[in-house]
Short mmCIF file of N, CA and C in Angstrom, two decimals:
data_model
loop_
_atom_site.label_atom_id
_atom_site.label_comp_id
_atom_site.label_asym_id
_atom_site.label_seq_id
_atom_site.Cartn_x
_atom_site.Cartn_y
_atom_site.Cartn_z
N MET A 19 82.28 235.95 6.36
CA MET A 19 80.14 236.70 6.71
C MET A 19 79.69 235.65 8.19
N MET A 20 80.29 234.82 8.02
CA MET A 20 79.87 234.27 9.54
C MET A 20 80.71 234.57 10.09
N ARG A 21 81.67 235.10 10.79
CA ARG A 21 82.21 235.63 12.04
C ARG A 21 81.42 237.33 12.09
N LYS A 22 81.13 237.90 10.55
CA LYS A 22 80.64 239.23 11.27
C LYS A 22 78.76 238.87 12.24
N SER A 23 78.50 237.34 11.78
CA SER A 23 77.25 237.38 12.02
C SER A 23 77.61 237.26 13.76
N ILE A 24 78.65 236.05 14.20
CA ILE A 24 78.99 236.04 15.63
C ILE A 24 79.25 237.45 16.30
N TYR A 25 80.10 238.02 15.99
CA TYR A 25 80.01 239.22 16.51
C TYR A 25 79.02 240.42 17.02
N ARG A 26 78.24 240.04 15.84
CA ARG A 26 76.72 241.05 16.19
C ARG A 26 75.90 240.08 17.13
N TYR A 27 75.77 238.41 16.76
CA TYR A 27 75.40 237.84 18.40
C TYR A 27 75.71 238.75 19.34
N LEU A 28 76.87 238.68 19.21
CA LEU A 28 77.23 238.94 21.13
C LEU A 28 77.36 240.48 21.48
N TYR A 29 77.46 241.56 20.37
CA TYR A 29 77.09 242.45 20.88
C TYR A 29 75.34 242.78 21.05
N MET A 30 74.32 241.69 20.40
CA MET A 30 73.08 241.68 20.66
C MET A 30 72.75 240.92 21.99
N CYS A 31 73.71 239.92 22.20
CA CYS A 31 73.52 239.11 23.64
C CYS A 31 73.85 240.20 24.96
N ILE A 32 75.26 240.44 25.07
CA ILE A 32 75.80 240.72 25.62
C ILE A 32 76.37 241.94 25.60
N GLY A 33 77.16 242.28 24.20
CA GLY A 33 77.50 243.87 24.99
C GLY A 33 76.73 245.57 24.68
N ARG A 34 75.74 244.90 24.06
CA ARG A 34 74.51 246.11 24.15
C ARG A 34 73.70 246.46 25.67
N HIS A 35 73.50 244.90 26.43
CA HIS A 35 73.47 244.80 27.85
C HIS A 35 73.98 245.32 28.68
N LEU A 36 75.24 246.10 28.43
CA LEU A 36 76.73 246.27 29.23
C LEU A 36 76.03 247.96 29.86
N SER A 37 77.19 248.53 31.17
CA SER A 37 76.72 249.44 31.38
C SER A 37 77.13 250.79 30.46
N VAL A 38 76.51 251.71 30.74
CA VAL A 38 76.66 253.11 29.91
C VAL A 38 77.97 253.56 30.09
N SER A 39 79.21 254.30 29.28
CA SER A 39 80.21 254.63 29.02
C SER A 39 80.43 255.75 30.38
N TYR A 40 79.76 256.56 30.77
CA TYR A 40 80.21 257.61 31.32
C TYR A 40 79.56 257.28 32.87
N LYS A 41 78.80 256.33 33.66
CA LYS A 41 78.88 256.04 35.05
C LYS A 41 80.09 255.69 35.38
N ASN A 42 80.45 256.14 37.01
CA ASN A 42 81.54 256.10 37.79
C ASN A 42 81.52 255.24 37.94
N CYS A 43 81.58 253.57 37.54
CA CYS A 43 82.01 252.58 38.05
C CYS A 43 82.71 251.54 37.52
N ILE A 44 83.49 250.25 37.83
CA ILE A 44 84.16 249.87 37.73
C ILE A 44 84.56 249.14 36.52
N PHE A 45 83.07 248.86 35.52
CA PHE A 45 83.65 248.08 34.90
C PHE A 45 82.70 249.00 33.53
N TRP A 46 82.59 250.50 33.24
CA TRP A 46 82.11 251.29 31.97
C TRP A 46 83.53 251.48 31.56
N ARG A 47 85.12 251.70 31.71
CA ARG A 47 85.40 251.72 30.50
C ARG A 47 85.93 250.37 29.80
N ILE A 48 85.35 248.81 30.56
CA ILE A 48 84.73 247.66 29.89
C ILE A 48 85.12 247.47 28.87
N ALA A 49 83.39 248.28 29.78
CA ALA A 49 81.84 248.00 28.63
C ALA A 49 82.36 248.90 27.43
N ARG A 50 82.61 249.78 27.54
CA ARG A 50 82.80 250.88 26.36
C ARG A 50 83.53 250.20 24.98
N LYS A 51 84.32 249.79 25.69
CA LYS A 51 86.12 249.20 24.73
C LYS A 51 85.75 247.96 24.33
N PHE A 52 84.22 246.50 24.88
CA PHE A 52 84.16 245.86 24.23
C PHE A 52 82.63 245.97 23.32
N ARG A 53 82.02 247.00 23.50
CA ARG A 53 81.14 247.45 22.53
C ARG A 53 81.88 247.70 21.32
N TYR A 54 82.78 248.32 21.81
CA TYR A 54 84.06 248.95 20.02
C TYR A 54 84.41 248.35 19.58
N TRP A 55 84.92 247.00 20.20
CA TRP A 55 85.42 246.00 19.11
C TRP A 55 84.79 244.54 18.94
N LEU A 56 83.68 245.23 19.15
CA LEU A 56 82.27 243.76 19.08
C LEU A 56 81.97 244.66 17.02
N CYS A 57 81.48 245.72 17.31
CA CYS A 57 80.47 246.97 16.29
C CYS A 57 82.50 246.89 15.27
N LYS A 58 83.62 246.99 15.72
CA LYS A 58 84.46 247.02 14.88
C LYS A 58 84.75 245.84 14.21
N HIS A 59 84.27 244.56 14.20
CA HIS A 59 84.14 243.04 14.06
C HIS A 59 83.07 243.24 12.57
N PHE A 60 82.03 244.13 12.71
CA PHE A 60 80.87 243.86 11.97
C PHE A 60 80.25 244.82 11.16
N PHE A 61 80.56 246.20 11.63
CA PHE A 61 79.86 247.41 10.70
C PHE A 61 81.01 247.13 10.11
N GLU A 62 80.18 247.95 8.75
CA GLU A 62 81.50 248.19 7.38
C GLU A 62 82.56 248.94 7.89
N TYR A 63 82.46 250.03 8.36
CA TYR A 63 83.98 250.82 8.92
C TYR A 63 83.10 251.25 10.27
N CYS A 64 84.16 251.32 11.12
CA CYS A 64 84.13 252.05 12.57
C CYS A 64 85.65 252.31 12.51
N GLY A 65 85.56 253.83 12.37
CA GLY A 65 86.94 254.68 13.13
C GLY A 65 87.34 254.57 14.76
N GLU A 66 88.18 255.39 14.66
CA GLU A 66 89.48 254.95 15.73
C GLU A 66 88.30 256.12 17.26
N GLY A 67 88.44 255.77 18.21
CA GLY A 67 87.63 256.25 19.24
C GLY A 67 85.89 256.75 19.35
N VAL A 68 85.25 255.63 18.74
CA VAL A 68 83.67 255.12 18.75
C VAL A 68 83.42 254.78 20.14
N ASN A 69 81.84 255.50 20.47
CA ASN A 69 81.26 255.27 21.64
C ASN A 69 80.04 254.65 21.42
N ILE A 70 79.56 253.51 20.96
CA ILE A 70 78.42 252.68 21.23
C ILE A 70 77.45 252.66 22.41
N GLU A 71 76.48 253.58 22.92
CA GLU A 71 76.34 253.11 23.94
C GLU A 71 74.96 252.50 24.23
N LYS A 72 75.31 252.32 25.84
CA LYS A 72 73.99 250.81 26.22
C LYS A 72 72.72 250.72 25.02
N GLY A 73 72.55 249.82 24.82
CA GLY A 73 71.16 249.70 24.17
C GLY A 73 70.99 249.90 22.85
N ALA A 74 72.14 250.37 22.28
CA ALA A 74 72.12 251.14 21.15
C ALA A 74 72.05 249.50 19.81
N VAL A 75 70.56 249.46 18.41
CA VAL A 75 70.65 248.59 17.81
C VAL A 75 70.59 249.32 17.11
N PHE A 76 71.10 248.42 15.40
CA PHE A 76 71.60 248.84 14.21
C PHE A 76 71.08 247.44 13.01
N GLY A 77 69.72 247.31 13.61
CA GLY A 77 69.96 246.32 11.89
C GLY A 77 71.18 245.94 11.55
N LYS A 78 71.28 245.02 10.60
CA LYS A 78 72.58 243.85 10.55
C LYS A 78 73.75 244.83 11.24
N GLY A 79 73.37 245.63 10.88
CA GLY A 79 74.78 246.66 10.97
C GLY A 79 76.31 246.42 10.39
N ASP A 80 75.84 245.11 8.95
CA ASP A 80 77.16 245.26 8.23
C ASP A 80 77.53 246.08 7.31
N LYS A 81 76.48 247.47 7.14
CA LYS A 81 76.47 248.43 5.96
C LYS A 81 76.72 249.65 6.70
N ILE A 82 76.95 249.40 8.23
CA ILE A 82 77.53 251.22 8.73
C ILE A 82 78.75 251.75 8.58
N ARG A 83 78.28 252.90 8.66
CA ARG A 83 79.67 253.59 8.52
C ARG A 83 80.00 254.39 9.75
N ILE A 84 81.04 254.77 10.83
CA ILE A 84 80.85 255.45 11.67
C ILE A 84 82.07 256.33 11.43
N GLY A 85 82.60 257.01 11.30
CA GLY A 85 83.71 258.13 11.87
C GLY A 85 84.64 257.65 13.23
N ASN A 86 85.82 258.34 13.15
CA ASN A 86 86.86 258.39 14.28
C ASN A 86 85.19 259.85 15.18
N ASN A 87 85.83 259.33 16.30
CA ASN A 87 85.60 260.06 17.62
C ASN A 87 83.96 260.05 17.73
N SER A 88 82.95 259.37 16.74
CA SER A 88 82.09 259.79 17.20
C SER A 88 80.82 258.98 17.80
N GLY A 89 79.87 258.90 18.09
CA GLY A 89 78.94 258.22 19.12
C GLY A 89 77.66 257.90 18.68
N ILE A 90 77.34 256.51 19.29
CA ILE A 90 75.80 256.20 18.94
C ILE A 90 75.65 256.47 20.26
N GLY A 91 74.23 257.10 20.85
CA GLY A 91 73.70 257.68 21.96
C GLY A 91 73.22 256.25 23.07
N ILE A 92 72.32 256.31 24.59
CA ILE A 92 72.15 255.43 24.76
C ILE A 92 70.65 254.90 24.05
N ASN A 93 69.94 253.85 23.31
CA ASN A 93 68.83 253.43 23.19
C ASN A 93 69.10 253.97 21.65
N ALA A 94 70.04 254.11 21.12
CA ALA A 94 69.73 254.75 19.96
C ALA A 94 69.20 253.42 18.86
N ASP A 95 68.70 254.01 17.62
CA ASP A 95 68.00 252.92 16.57
C ASP A 95 68.34 253.38 15.26
N ILE A 96 69.72 252.81 15.14
CA ILE A 96 70.35 253.36 13.35
C ILE A 96 69.77 251.85 12.83
N PRO A 97 70.01 252.17 11.50
CA PRO A 97 69.43 251.02 10.61
C PRO A 97 70.40 251.39 9.26
N ASN A 98 70.50 249.61 8.95
CA ASN A 98 71.77 249.31 8.33
C ASN A 98 71.97 250.47 6.93
N GLY A 99 73.14 250.55 6.83
CA GLY A 99 73.72 251.65 5.59
C GLY A 99 73.41 253.42 6.37
N SER A 100 73.50 253.06 7.57
CA SER A 100 73.45 254.72 7.99
C SER A 100 75.28 255.21 8.02
N ILE A 101 75.48 256.39 7.42
CA ILE A 101 76.29 256.62 7.39
C ILE A 101 76.75 257.69 7.92
N ILE A 102 77.75 257.62 9.13
CA ILE A 102 77.61 259.25 10.41
C ILE A 102 79.77 259.24 10.46
N GLY A 103 79.72 260.52 9.95
CA GLY A 103 80.86 260.86 10.25
C GLY A 103 81.79 260.85 11.75
N ASN A 104 82.93 261.96 11.48
CA ASN A 104 83.27 261.93 12.23
C ASN A 104 83.09 262.98 13.43
N ASP A 105 83.64 263.39 14.57
CA ASP A 105 83.60 263.82 15.56
C ASP A 105 81.81 264.51 16.03
N VAL A 106 81.14 263.34 15.82
CA VAL A 106 79.44 263.17 16.13
C VAL A 106 78.53 262.74 17.63
N MET A 107 78.56 263.78 17.82
CA MET A 107 77.92 263.58 19.08
C MET A 107 76.30 263.00 18.79
N MET A 108 76.16 262.19 20.16
CA MET A 108 74.38 262.12 20.22
C MET A 108 73.82 261.49 21.06
N GLY A 109 73.15 262.00 21.42
CA GLY A 109 72.15 261.87 23.06
C GLY A 109 71.42 260.78 22.92
N PRO A 110 70.50 260.22 23.77
CA PRO A 110 69.45 259.34 24.57
C PRO A 110 68.55 259.05 23.07
N ASN A 111 68.03 257.63 23.11
CA ASN A 111 67.14 257.50 22.75
C ASN A 111 66.60 257.76 21.04
N CYS A 112 67.65 258.41 20.18
CA CYS A 112 67.11 259.10 19.03
C CYS A 112 67.21 257.76 18.08
N LYS A 113 65.61 257.55 17.30
CA LYS A 113 65.69 256.79 15.91
C LYS A 113 65.89 257.76 14.89
N VAL A 114 66.26 256.35 13.94
CA VAL A 114 66.63 257.52 12.44
C VAL A 114 66.03 255.92 11.77
N TYR A 115 65.49 256.43 10.64
CA TYR A 115 64.06 255.69 9.84
C TYR A 115 64.92 255.67 8.00
N SER A 116 64.57 254.54 8.03
CA SER A 116 65.23 254.18 6.49
C SER A 116 64.41 253.51 5.59
N ILE A 117 62.99 253.20 5.98
CA ILE A 117 62.37 252.98 5.08
C ILE A 117 60.86 253.49 5.70
N ASN A 118 59.81 253.36 4.86
CA ASN A 118 57.81 253.73 4.76
C ASN A 118 57.57 253.07 4.58
N HIS A 119 56.13 253.52 4.78
CA HIS A 119 54.64 252.50 4.03
C HIS A 119 54.74 253.18 2.74
N VAL A 120 54.17 252.13 1.84
CA VAL A 120 53.90 252.73 1.00
C VAL A 120 52.55 253.25 0.98
N TYR A 121 51.89 254.22 0.56
CA TYR A 121 50.09 254.55 0.69
C TYR A 121 49.33 255.49 -0.14
N GLU A 122 49.78 255.48 -1.15
CA GLU A 122 49.38 256.54 -2.03
C GLU A 122 48.32 255.89 -2.54
N ARG A 123 48.16 254.58 -3.13
CA ARG A 123 46.64 253.94 -3.29
C ARG A 123 45.71 253.80 -2.10
N THR A 124 44.77 254.07 -2.43
CA THR A 124 43.31 254.36 -1.77
C THR A 124 42.30 253.08 -1.88
N ASP A 125 42.65 252.63 -3.04
CA ASP A 125 41.78 251.36 -3.30
C ASP A 125 42.72 250.09 -2.88
N ILE A 126 43.74 249.90 -1.88
CA ILE A 126 44.06 248.75 -1.39
C ILE A 126 44.64 248.84 -0.10
N PRO A 127 43.88 248.68 1.19
CA PRO A 127 44.96 248.78 2.53
C PRO A 127 46.30 248.88 2.40
N MET A 128 46.94 250.12 3.50
CA MET A 128 48.35 250.98 3.19
C MET A 128 49.09 249.16 3.96
N ARG A 129 48.33 248.54 4.05
CA ARG A 129 49.54 247.98 5.23
C ARG A 129 49.66 246.53 3.62
N ARG A 130 48.58 246.60 2.71
CA ARG A 130 48.97 245.84 2.08
C ARG A 130 50.29 246.16 0.68
N GLN A 131 49.98 247.32 1.21
CA GLN A 131 50.54 248.47 -0.29
C GLN A 131 52.32 248.33 -0.25
N GLY A 132 53.14 247.55 0.81
CA GLY A 132 54.57 247.69 1.03
C GLY A 132 55.57 248.15 1.61
N MET A 133 56.35 248.75 1.10
CA MET A 133 56.63 249.04 1.75
C MET A 133 57.76 250.39 0.95
N THR A 134 58.56 250.95 0.83
CA THR A 134 59.49 251.93 0.26
C THR A 134 60.82 251.44 0.06
N LYS A 135 61.95 251.32 -0.68
CA LYS A 135 63.36 250.85 -0.98
C LYS A 135 64.07 252.19 -0.21
N PRO A 136 64.69 251.10 1.21
CA PRO A 136 65.18 252.25 1.73
C PRO A 136 65.97 252.92 1.71
N LYS A 137 66.39 254.30 2.51
CA LYS A 137 66.84 255.70 1.94
C LYS A 137 67.57 255.52 3.26
N PRO A 138 69.31 255.10 3.50
CA PRO A 138 70.25 255.78 4.34
C PRO A 138 69.65 257.06 4.77
N ILE A 139 70.43 256.93 6.16
CA ILE A 139 70.70 258.49 6.69
C ILE A 139 72.03 258.70 6.40
N ILE A 140 72.60 260.00 6.62
CA ILE A 140 73.74 260.73 6.24
C ILE A 140 73.95 261.94 6.99
N ILE A 141 74.93 261.36 7.92
CA ILE A 141 75.15 262.68 9.36
C ILE A 141 76.75 263.25 8.93
N GLU A 142 76.84 263.97 8.59
CA GLU A 142 78.38 264.68 8.17
C GLU A 142 79.18 264.25 9.71
N ASP A 143 80.48 265.69 9.33
CA ASP A 143 81.37 265.35 10.49
C ASP A 143 80.70 266.72 11.44
N ASP A 144 80.74 266.36 12.44
CA ASP A 144 80.75 267.30 13.74
C ASP A 144 79.42 267.69 13.96
N VAL A 145 78.48 266.89 14.14
CA VAL A 145 77.07 266.98 14.47
C VAL A 145 77.06 267.18 15.51
N TRP A 146 76.45 267.65 16.49
CA TRP A 146 75.54 268.03 17.61
C TRP A 146 74.31 267.37 17.35
N ILE A 147 73.45 266.16 18.32
CA ILE A 147 72.00 265.39 18.21
C ILE A 147 71.67 265.53 19.10
N GLY A 148 70.78 266.20 19.89
CA GLY A 148 70.19 266.40 21.25
C GLY A 148 69.71 264.38 21.55
N GLY A 149 68.58 263.98 22.87
CA GLY A 149 68.32 263.75 22.93
C GLY A 149 66.58 263.10 22.54
N ASP A 150 66.43 262.47 21.99
CA ASP A 150 64.84 262.31 21.27
C ASP A 150 64.91 262.46 20.09
N VAL A 151 65.59 262.39 19.33
CA VAL A 151 65.56 263.20 18.43
C VAL A 151 65.12 262.15 17.29
N THR A 152 64.33 262.26 16.19
CA THR A 152 63.83 261.23 15.34
C THR A 152 64.08 261.74 14.11
N PHE A 153 64.88 261.05 12.52
CA PHE A 153 64.83 261.58 11.97
C PHE A 153 64.18 260.54 10.81
N THR A 154 63.57 261.34 9.91
CA THR A 154 62.30 260.01 8.73
C THR A 154 63.51 260.29 7.69
N VAL A 155 63.05 259.28 6.85
CA VAL A 155 63.82 258.71 6.28
C VAL A 155 64.17 259.30 4.74
N GLY A 156 65.74 258.81 4.73
CA GLY A 156 66.84 259.59 3.95
C GLY A 156 67.53 261.25 4.19
N ARG A 157 67.63 261.22 5.69
CA ARG A 157 67.60 262.25 5.73
C ARG A 157 69.13 263.17 5.15
N HIS A 158 69.32 264.32 5.16
CA HIS A 158 71.28 264.09 5.27
C HIS A 158 71.08 265.80 5.59
N VAL A 159 72.11 265.19 7.17
CA VAL A 159 73.38 266.38 8.27
C VAL A 159 73.78 266.41 7.45
N SER A 160 73.92 267.77 7.41
CA SER A 160 74.94 268.72 6.64
C SER A 160 75.92 269.08 7.76
N LYS A 161 77.07 269.30 7.79
CA LYS A 161 78.64 269.55 8.74
C LYS A 161 78.01 270.56 9.69
N GLY A 162 78.72 270.37 10.70
CA GLY A 162 78.44 271.20 11.74
C GLY A 162 76.77 271.41 12.81
N THR A 163 75.54 271.28 12.51
CA THR A 163 74.95 271.29 12.29
C THR A 163 74.39 270.59 13.97
N VAL A 164 73.59 271.28 14.45
CA VAL A 164 73.36 270.97 15.99
C VAL A 164 71.40 271.22 15.66
N VAL A 165 71.10 270.05 16.74
CA VAL A 165 69.79 268.60 16.65
C VAL A 165 69.15 269.47 18.13
N ALA A 166 68.69 270.32 18.22
CA ALA A 166 67.73 270.14 19.44
C ALA A 166 67.16 268.85 19.66
N ALA A 167 67.23 268.73 21.09
CA ALA A 167 66.34 267.83 22.06
C ALA A 167 65.00 267.71 21.41
N ASN A 168 64.41 266.55 21.61
CA ASN A 168 63.29 266.23 20.96
C ASN A 168 62.39 266.36 19.97
N SER A 169 63.93 267.14 18.42
CA SER A 169 63.11 267.45 17.77
C SER A 169 63.12 266.37 16.35
N VAL A 170 61.52 266.57 15.17
CA VAL A 170 61.83 265.48 14.46
C VAL A 170 62.37 266.37 13.13
N VAL A 171 63.47 265.29 12.50
CA VAL A 171 64.11 266.31 11.44
C VAL A 171 63.39 265.29 10.03
N THR A 172 62.26 266.33 9.26
CA THR A 172 61.73 266.16 8.42
C THR A 172 62.14 266.42 6.67
N ARG A 173 63.58 267.17 6.97
CA ARG A 173 64.33 267.41 5.48
C ARG A 173 65.13 267.84 5.80
N ASP A 174 66.48 268.44 5.08
CA ASP A 174 67.64 268.67 4.93
C ASP A 174 67.87 269.97 5.15
N PHE A 175 69.01 270.63 6.08
CA PHE A 175 68.99 271.78 6.04
C PHE A 175 70.58 271.85 6.14
N PRO A 176 71.11 273.60 5.27
CA PRO A 176 72.26 273.73 5.21
C PRO A 176 73.28 273.43 6.36
N PRO A 177 74.48 272.93 6.40
CA PRO A 177 75.83 273.16 7.08
C PRO A 177 75.96 274.28 7.94
N TYR A 178 75.79 273.81 9.31
CA TYR A 178 76.41 274.64 10.31
C TYR A 178 74.31 275.17 11.17
N SER A 179 73.40 274.91 10.58
CA SER A 179 72.39 274.98 11.19
C SER A 179 72.42 274.81 12.44
N ILE A 180 71.34 275.62 13.41
CA ILE A 180 70.73 275.24 14.43
C ILE A 180 69.28 274.95 14.22
N ILE A 181 68.96 273.44 14.67
CA ILE A 181 68.18 273.25 14.36
C ILE A 181 66.91 272.43 15.41
N GLY A 182 65.46 272.68 15.04
CA GLY A 182 65.15 272.21 16.39
C GLY A 182 63.33 272.45 16.41
N GLY A 183 62.62 271.76 16.90
CA GLY A 183 61.45 271.35 16.66
C GLY A 183 60.36 270.28 15.98
N ASN A 184 59.29 270.25 16.13
CA ASN A 184 58.38 269.25 15.38
C ASN A 184 57.35 269.88 14.36
N PRO A 185 57.79 269.84 13.30
CA PRO A 185 58.39 269.76 12.20
C PRO A 185 60.00 270.32 12.81
N ALA A 186 61.19 270.07 12.75
CA ALA A 186 62.78 270.77 12.51
C ALA A 186 62.77 272.08 12.03
N LYS A 187 62.80 273.08 12.48
CA LYS A 187 62.59 273.83 11.97
C LYS A 187 64.79 274.53 11.85
N LEU A 188 64.98 275.45 10.89
CA LEU A 188 66.29 276.70 10.99
C LEU A 188 65.71 277.63 12.21
N ILE A 189 66.59 277.74 13.15
CA ILE A 189 66.70 278.28 14.55
C ILE A 189 67.83 279.14 13.94
N ARG A 190 68.75 278.93 13.72
CA ARG A 190 69.79 280.24 13.54
C ARG A 190 71.03 279.35 12.68
N SER A 191 71.81 280.08 12.06
CA SER A 191 72.72 279.39 11.46
C SER A 191 74.09 279.79 12.67
N ARG A 192 75.20 278.45 12.57
CA ARG A 192 76.23 278.65 13.30
C ARG A 192 77.33 280.35 13.15
N LEU A 193 77.32 280.13 11.27
CA LEU A 193 78.01 281.35 11.13
C LEU A 193 77.45 282.65 11.21
N GLU A 194 76.70 282.63 11.43
CA GLU A 194 76.13 284.06 11.53
C GLU A 194 77.04 284.73 13.02
N ASN A 195 77.42 285.74 12.92
CA ASN A 195 78.06 286.43 14.20
C ASN A 195 78.88 285.31 14.47
N ASN A 196 79.71 285.35 13.77
CA ASN A 196 81.05 283.87 13.92
C ASN A 196 82.40 284.63 14.67
N ASN A 197 82.43 286.22 14.53
CA ASN A 197 83.80 287.13 14.87
C ASN A 197 83.20 287.45 16.18
N GLU A 198 82.03 287.24 16.65
CA GLU A 198 82.26 287.54 17.99
C GLU A 198 83.41 287.09 19.11
#
């Protein structure tokens, strides 16, 4: 456990501040490989070919699972307990929430009502998430979904959906006109 804490500390102090992986500079490959190497040592599971971009944060990270050939975008905020499948693409500045404030009672100020129990997000395989997307507590993003940039995802959608907006709505299914 101490070893995982050291890798996480190194990521937070050094790794997350290194160059983005797509810049054409001498250090981008080193930065990408170094972030991957660190995360592989403190995530619960980190598949092959994973790209963790500059500035990404993820709580303690020890309960995060990310599949093969997936990426966490620049400045993404991914809470502990998140599950990300294979071949997931994520744009910059995505935010994922796993807890919320309790607010049901009106006789007690909301700040004194505490927090809900964590409900982690699940992002299945082959998902494309645009930049600046926000996911509310406990979302399940189905296989093959495309999430438009700047969307706020407040509910779940069927597999192969194209969704977007605030709140996100179904734009169309990727299965429509699939034979063209």
